[in-house]
Coordinates of C-alpha atoms and ligand atoms in Angstrom, one line a residue:
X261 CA 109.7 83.5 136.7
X262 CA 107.7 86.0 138.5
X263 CA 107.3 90.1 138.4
X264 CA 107.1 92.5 140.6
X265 CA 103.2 92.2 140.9
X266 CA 104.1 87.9 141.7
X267 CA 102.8 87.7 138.6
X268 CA 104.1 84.2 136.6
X269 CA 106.0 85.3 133.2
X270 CA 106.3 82.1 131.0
X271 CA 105.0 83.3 128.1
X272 CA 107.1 84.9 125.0
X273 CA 105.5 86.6 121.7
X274 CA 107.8 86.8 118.7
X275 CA 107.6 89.6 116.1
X276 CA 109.6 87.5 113.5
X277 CA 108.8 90.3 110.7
X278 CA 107.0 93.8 110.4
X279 CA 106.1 93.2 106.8
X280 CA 102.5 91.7 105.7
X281 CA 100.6 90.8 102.8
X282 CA 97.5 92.8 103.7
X283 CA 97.1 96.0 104.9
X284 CA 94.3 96.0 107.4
X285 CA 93.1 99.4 107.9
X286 CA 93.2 99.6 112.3
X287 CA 97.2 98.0 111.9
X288 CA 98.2 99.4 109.0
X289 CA 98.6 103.2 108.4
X290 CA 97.3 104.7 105.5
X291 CA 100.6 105.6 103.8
X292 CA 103.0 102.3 103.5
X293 CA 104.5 102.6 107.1
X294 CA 109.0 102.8 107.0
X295 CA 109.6 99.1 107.6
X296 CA 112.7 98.2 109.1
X297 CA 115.9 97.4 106.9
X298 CA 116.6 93.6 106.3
X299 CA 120.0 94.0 108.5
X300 CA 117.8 95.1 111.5
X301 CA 115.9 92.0 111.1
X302 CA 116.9 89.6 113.9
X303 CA 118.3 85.9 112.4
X304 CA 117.0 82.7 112.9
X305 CA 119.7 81.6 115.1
X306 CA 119.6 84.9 117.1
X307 CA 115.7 84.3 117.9
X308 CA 116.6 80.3 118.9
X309 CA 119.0 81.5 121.8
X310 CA 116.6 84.8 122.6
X311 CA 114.3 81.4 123.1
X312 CA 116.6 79.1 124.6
X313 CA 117.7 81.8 127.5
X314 CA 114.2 82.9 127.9
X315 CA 113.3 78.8 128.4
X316 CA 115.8 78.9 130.8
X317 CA 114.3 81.1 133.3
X318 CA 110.9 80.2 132.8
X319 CA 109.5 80.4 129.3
X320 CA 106.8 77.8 128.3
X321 CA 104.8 78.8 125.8
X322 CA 106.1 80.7 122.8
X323 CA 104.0 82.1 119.7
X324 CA 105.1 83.4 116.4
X325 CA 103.7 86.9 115.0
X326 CA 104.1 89.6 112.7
X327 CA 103.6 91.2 110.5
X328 CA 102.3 88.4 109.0
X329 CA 104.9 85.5 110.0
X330 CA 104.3 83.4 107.1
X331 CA 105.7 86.1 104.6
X332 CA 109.3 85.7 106.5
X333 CA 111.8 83.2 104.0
X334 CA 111.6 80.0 105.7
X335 CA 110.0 80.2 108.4
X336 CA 109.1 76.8 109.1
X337 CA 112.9 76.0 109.4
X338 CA 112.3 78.8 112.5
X339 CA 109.6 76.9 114.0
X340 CA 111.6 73.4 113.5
X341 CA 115.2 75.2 115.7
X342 CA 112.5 77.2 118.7
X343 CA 110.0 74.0 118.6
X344 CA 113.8 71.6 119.4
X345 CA 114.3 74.1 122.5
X346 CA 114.2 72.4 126.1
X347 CA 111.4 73.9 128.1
X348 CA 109.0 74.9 124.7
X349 CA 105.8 73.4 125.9
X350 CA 103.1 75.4 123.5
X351 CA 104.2 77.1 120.5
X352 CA 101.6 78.8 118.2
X353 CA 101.0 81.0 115.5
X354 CA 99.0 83.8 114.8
X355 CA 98.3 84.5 110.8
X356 CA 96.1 86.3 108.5
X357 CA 96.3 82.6 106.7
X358 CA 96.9 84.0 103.3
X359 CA 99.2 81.8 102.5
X360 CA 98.4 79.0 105.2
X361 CA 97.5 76.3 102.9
X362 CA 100.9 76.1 101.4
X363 CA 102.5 76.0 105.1
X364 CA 100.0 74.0 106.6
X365 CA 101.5 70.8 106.8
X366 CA 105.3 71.7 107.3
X367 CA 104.7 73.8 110.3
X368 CA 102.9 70.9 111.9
X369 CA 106.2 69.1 111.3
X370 CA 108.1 71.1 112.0
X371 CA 106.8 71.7 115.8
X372 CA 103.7 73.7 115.3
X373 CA 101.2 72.8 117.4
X374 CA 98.6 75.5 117.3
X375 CA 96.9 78.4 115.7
X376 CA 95.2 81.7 115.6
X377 CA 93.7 83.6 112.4
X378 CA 92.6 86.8 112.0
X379 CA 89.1 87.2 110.4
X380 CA 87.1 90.4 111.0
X381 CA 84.5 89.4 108.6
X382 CA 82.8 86.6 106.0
X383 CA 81.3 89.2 103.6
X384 CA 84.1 89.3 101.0
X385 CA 83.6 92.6 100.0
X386 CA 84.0 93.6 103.9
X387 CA 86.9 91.4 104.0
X388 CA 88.5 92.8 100.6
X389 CA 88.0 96.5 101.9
X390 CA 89.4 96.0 105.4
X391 CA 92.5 94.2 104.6
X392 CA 93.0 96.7 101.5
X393 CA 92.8 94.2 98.7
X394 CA 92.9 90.6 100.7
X395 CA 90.9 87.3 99.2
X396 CA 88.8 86.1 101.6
X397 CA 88.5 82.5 100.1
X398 CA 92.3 81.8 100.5
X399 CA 91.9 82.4 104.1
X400 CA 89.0 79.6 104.2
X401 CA 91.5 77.4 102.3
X402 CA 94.0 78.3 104.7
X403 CA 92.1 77.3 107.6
X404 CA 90.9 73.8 106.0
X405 CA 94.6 73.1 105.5
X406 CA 95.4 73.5 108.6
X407 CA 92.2 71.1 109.8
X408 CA 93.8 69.0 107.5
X409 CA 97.0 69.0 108.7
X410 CA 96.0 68.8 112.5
X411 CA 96.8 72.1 113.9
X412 CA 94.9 72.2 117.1
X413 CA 93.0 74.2 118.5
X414 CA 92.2 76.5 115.5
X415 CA 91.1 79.9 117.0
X416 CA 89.7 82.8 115.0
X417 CA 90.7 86.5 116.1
X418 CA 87.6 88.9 115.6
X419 CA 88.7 92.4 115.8
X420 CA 85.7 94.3 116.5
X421 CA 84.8 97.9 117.1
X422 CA 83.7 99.5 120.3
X423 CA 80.3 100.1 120.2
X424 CA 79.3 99.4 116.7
X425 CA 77.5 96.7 115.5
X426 CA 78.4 93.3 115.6
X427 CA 76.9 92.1 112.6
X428 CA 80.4 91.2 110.7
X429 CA 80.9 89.6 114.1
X430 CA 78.6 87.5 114.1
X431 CA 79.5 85.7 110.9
X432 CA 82.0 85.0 111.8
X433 CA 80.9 83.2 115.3
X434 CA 78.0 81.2 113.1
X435 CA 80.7 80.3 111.0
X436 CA 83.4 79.2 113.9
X437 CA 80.6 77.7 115.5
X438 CA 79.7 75.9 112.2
X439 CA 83.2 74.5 112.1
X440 CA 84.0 73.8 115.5
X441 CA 86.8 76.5 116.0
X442 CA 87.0 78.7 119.0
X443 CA 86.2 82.8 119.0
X444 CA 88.5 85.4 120.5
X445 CA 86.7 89.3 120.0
X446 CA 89.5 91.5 120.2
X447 CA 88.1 95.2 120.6
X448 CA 90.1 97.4 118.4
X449 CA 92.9 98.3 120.4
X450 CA 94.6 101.9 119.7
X451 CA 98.5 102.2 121.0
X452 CA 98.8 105.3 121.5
X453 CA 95.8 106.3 122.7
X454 CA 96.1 103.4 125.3
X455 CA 92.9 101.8 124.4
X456 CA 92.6 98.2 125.3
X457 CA 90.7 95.6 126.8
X458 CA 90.0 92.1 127.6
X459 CA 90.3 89.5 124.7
X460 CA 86.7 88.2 124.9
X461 CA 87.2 84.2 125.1
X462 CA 90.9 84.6 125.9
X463 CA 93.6 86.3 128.3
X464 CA 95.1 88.8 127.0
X465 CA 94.8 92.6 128.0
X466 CA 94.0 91.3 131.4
X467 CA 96.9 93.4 133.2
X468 CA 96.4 91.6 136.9
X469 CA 97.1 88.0 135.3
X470 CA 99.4 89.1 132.1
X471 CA 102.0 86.8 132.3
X472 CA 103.8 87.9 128.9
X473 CA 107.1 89.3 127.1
X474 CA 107.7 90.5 123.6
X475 CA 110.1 90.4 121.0
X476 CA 110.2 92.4 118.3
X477 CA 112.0 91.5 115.1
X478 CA 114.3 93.7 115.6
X479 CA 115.8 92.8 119.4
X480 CA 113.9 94.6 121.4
X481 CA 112.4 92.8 124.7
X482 CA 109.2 94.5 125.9
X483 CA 107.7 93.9 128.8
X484 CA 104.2 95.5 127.9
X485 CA 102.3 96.0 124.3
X486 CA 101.1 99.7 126.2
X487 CA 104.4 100.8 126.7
X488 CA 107.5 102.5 125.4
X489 CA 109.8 100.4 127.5
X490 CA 112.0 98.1 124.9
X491 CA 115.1 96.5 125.5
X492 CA 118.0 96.1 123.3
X493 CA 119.3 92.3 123.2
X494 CA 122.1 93.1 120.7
X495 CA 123.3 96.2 123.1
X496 CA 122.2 94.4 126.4
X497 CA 122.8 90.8 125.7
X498 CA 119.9 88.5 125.9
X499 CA 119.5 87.4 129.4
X500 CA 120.3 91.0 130.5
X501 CA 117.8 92.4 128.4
X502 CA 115.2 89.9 129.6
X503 CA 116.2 90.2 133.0
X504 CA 116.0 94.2 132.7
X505 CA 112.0 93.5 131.0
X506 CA 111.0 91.3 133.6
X507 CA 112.0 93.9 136.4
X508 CA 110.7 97.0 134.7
X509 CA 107.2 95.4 133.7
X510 CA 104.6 97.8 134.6
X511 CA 101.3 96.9 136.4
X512 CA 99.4 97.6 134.0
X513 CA 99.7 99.2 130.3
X514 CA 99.4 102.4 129.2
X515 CA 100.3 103.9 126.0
X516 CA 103.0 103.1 123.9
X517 CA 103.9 105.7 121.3
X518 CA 107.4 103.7 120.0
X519 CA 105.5 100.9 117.7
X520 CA 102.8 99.9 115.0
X521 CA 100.9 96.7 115.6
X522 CA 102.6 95.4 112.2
X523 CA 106.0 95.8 114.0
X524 CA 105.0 94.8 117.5
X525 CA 102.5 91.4 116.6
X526 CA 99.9 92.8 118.8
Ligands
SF4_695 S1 98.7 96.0 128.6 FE1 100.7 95.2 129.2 S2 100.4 94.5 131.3 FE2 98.4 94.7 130.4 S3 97.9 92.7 129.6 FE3 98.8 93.9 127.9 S4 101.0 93.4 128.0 FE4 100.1 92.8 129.9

């Protein structure tokens, strides 16, 4: 499907929870953010037919996100009902990896194909202040499990700061480069303030070729991560709430003042 702009939508991000286990200190506020209530919470089956309708008009390429999606209660039976959906092509992940070498394996059968993970540093210290508390060497036994398991490409997400140093940044490119896995820099991006850029080493915040929705976990459709537009599918209905996204999608972001990256997936 196309925009306004003529640019080609067929790519759908899905917020399948806003809850994580780490608390990074550019997503997370300092004082536990209100998460949503667990009836807000769109079900499985509800996200399969946001995916299904979504395929049907042009959808290709579908990745999972939080929060961090591997806290949600199985999630790999989610993966398994959107990876059986005609018209799924690519469907990802994107995970701190905390937990990624128990769910390794199962999301590869169930349909998972690829993945990203966030690392910002390979000091642990660094790593244990940044994410409030988080272990760094579960996130290296994370990513060997998925090597293991055959996830490919593996991609590692490097937030990094605008204009300060790069030396956290650069361990983790000698490392990636070290095991073979691609680097994405990610400046920090602020929401409100409407401060983005381009991912370094990947396409997103490029607002002349963006060619992406978003879902939020709780069944809003937005048609930009800069902006306060969000449609309801439970008021709407899906195809009218993705119909509504696609013809509102601005040219380009900028701010959005309704979300928190924990609640939108970034
Ligand atoms: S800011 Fe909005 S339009 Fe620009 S790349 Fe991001 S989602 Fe697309």
């Amino acid at each position: 499907m196309l925009d306004r702009f003529n640019r080609k939508i067929n790519y759908l991000r899905i917020s399948v929870t806003d809850r994580c286990n780490l608390r990074c200190r550019y997503c997370m506020p300092d004082n536990d953010p209100l998460m949503l209530n667990h009836e807000d919470i769109l079900r499985f089956e509800e996200i399969q037919q946001v995916v299904a309708v979504a395929a049907s008009l042009g959808i290709s390429k579908v990745r999972l996100t939080g929060g961090e999606p591997l806290v949600r209660k199985d999630i790999t039976d989610l993966v398994a009902m959107i990876a059986s959906v005609p018209g799924v092509q690519d469907l990802s992940m994107t995970t701190n990896a905390v937990l990624l070498d128990r769910f390794a394996l199962p999301l590869k059968k169930a349909g998972l194909q690829r993945i990203n993970v966030s690392l910002d540093t390979v000091d642990p210290e660094k790593f244990h202040d940044i994410t409030r508390g988080g272990g760094l060497h579960k996130v290296f036994r994370g990513i060997q499990a998925a090597e293991a398991a055959g996830l490919h490409p593996i991609k590692i997400n490097c937030v990094v700061k605008r204009g300060a140093e790069r030396k956290d940044a650069d361990g983790v490119a000698a490392y990636c480069h070290q095991h073979g896995l691609e680097i994405r820099y990610i400046q920090q991006m602020d929401l409100e303030r409407g401060d983005f850029a381009v991912v370094e080493g990947g396409s997103g915040g490029d607002c002349a070729s963006c060619n992406r929705l978003r879902l939020t976990s709780d069944g809003k459709i937005k048609p930009c991560l800069f902006s306060d537009l969000g449609y309801d599918i439970r008021e709407l209905g899906i195809q009218h709430a993705l119909e509504k996204a696609l013809g509102n999608k601005p040219e380009k972001g900028s701010v959005n003042q309704q979300n928190l990256f924990h609640n939108i997936g970034g």
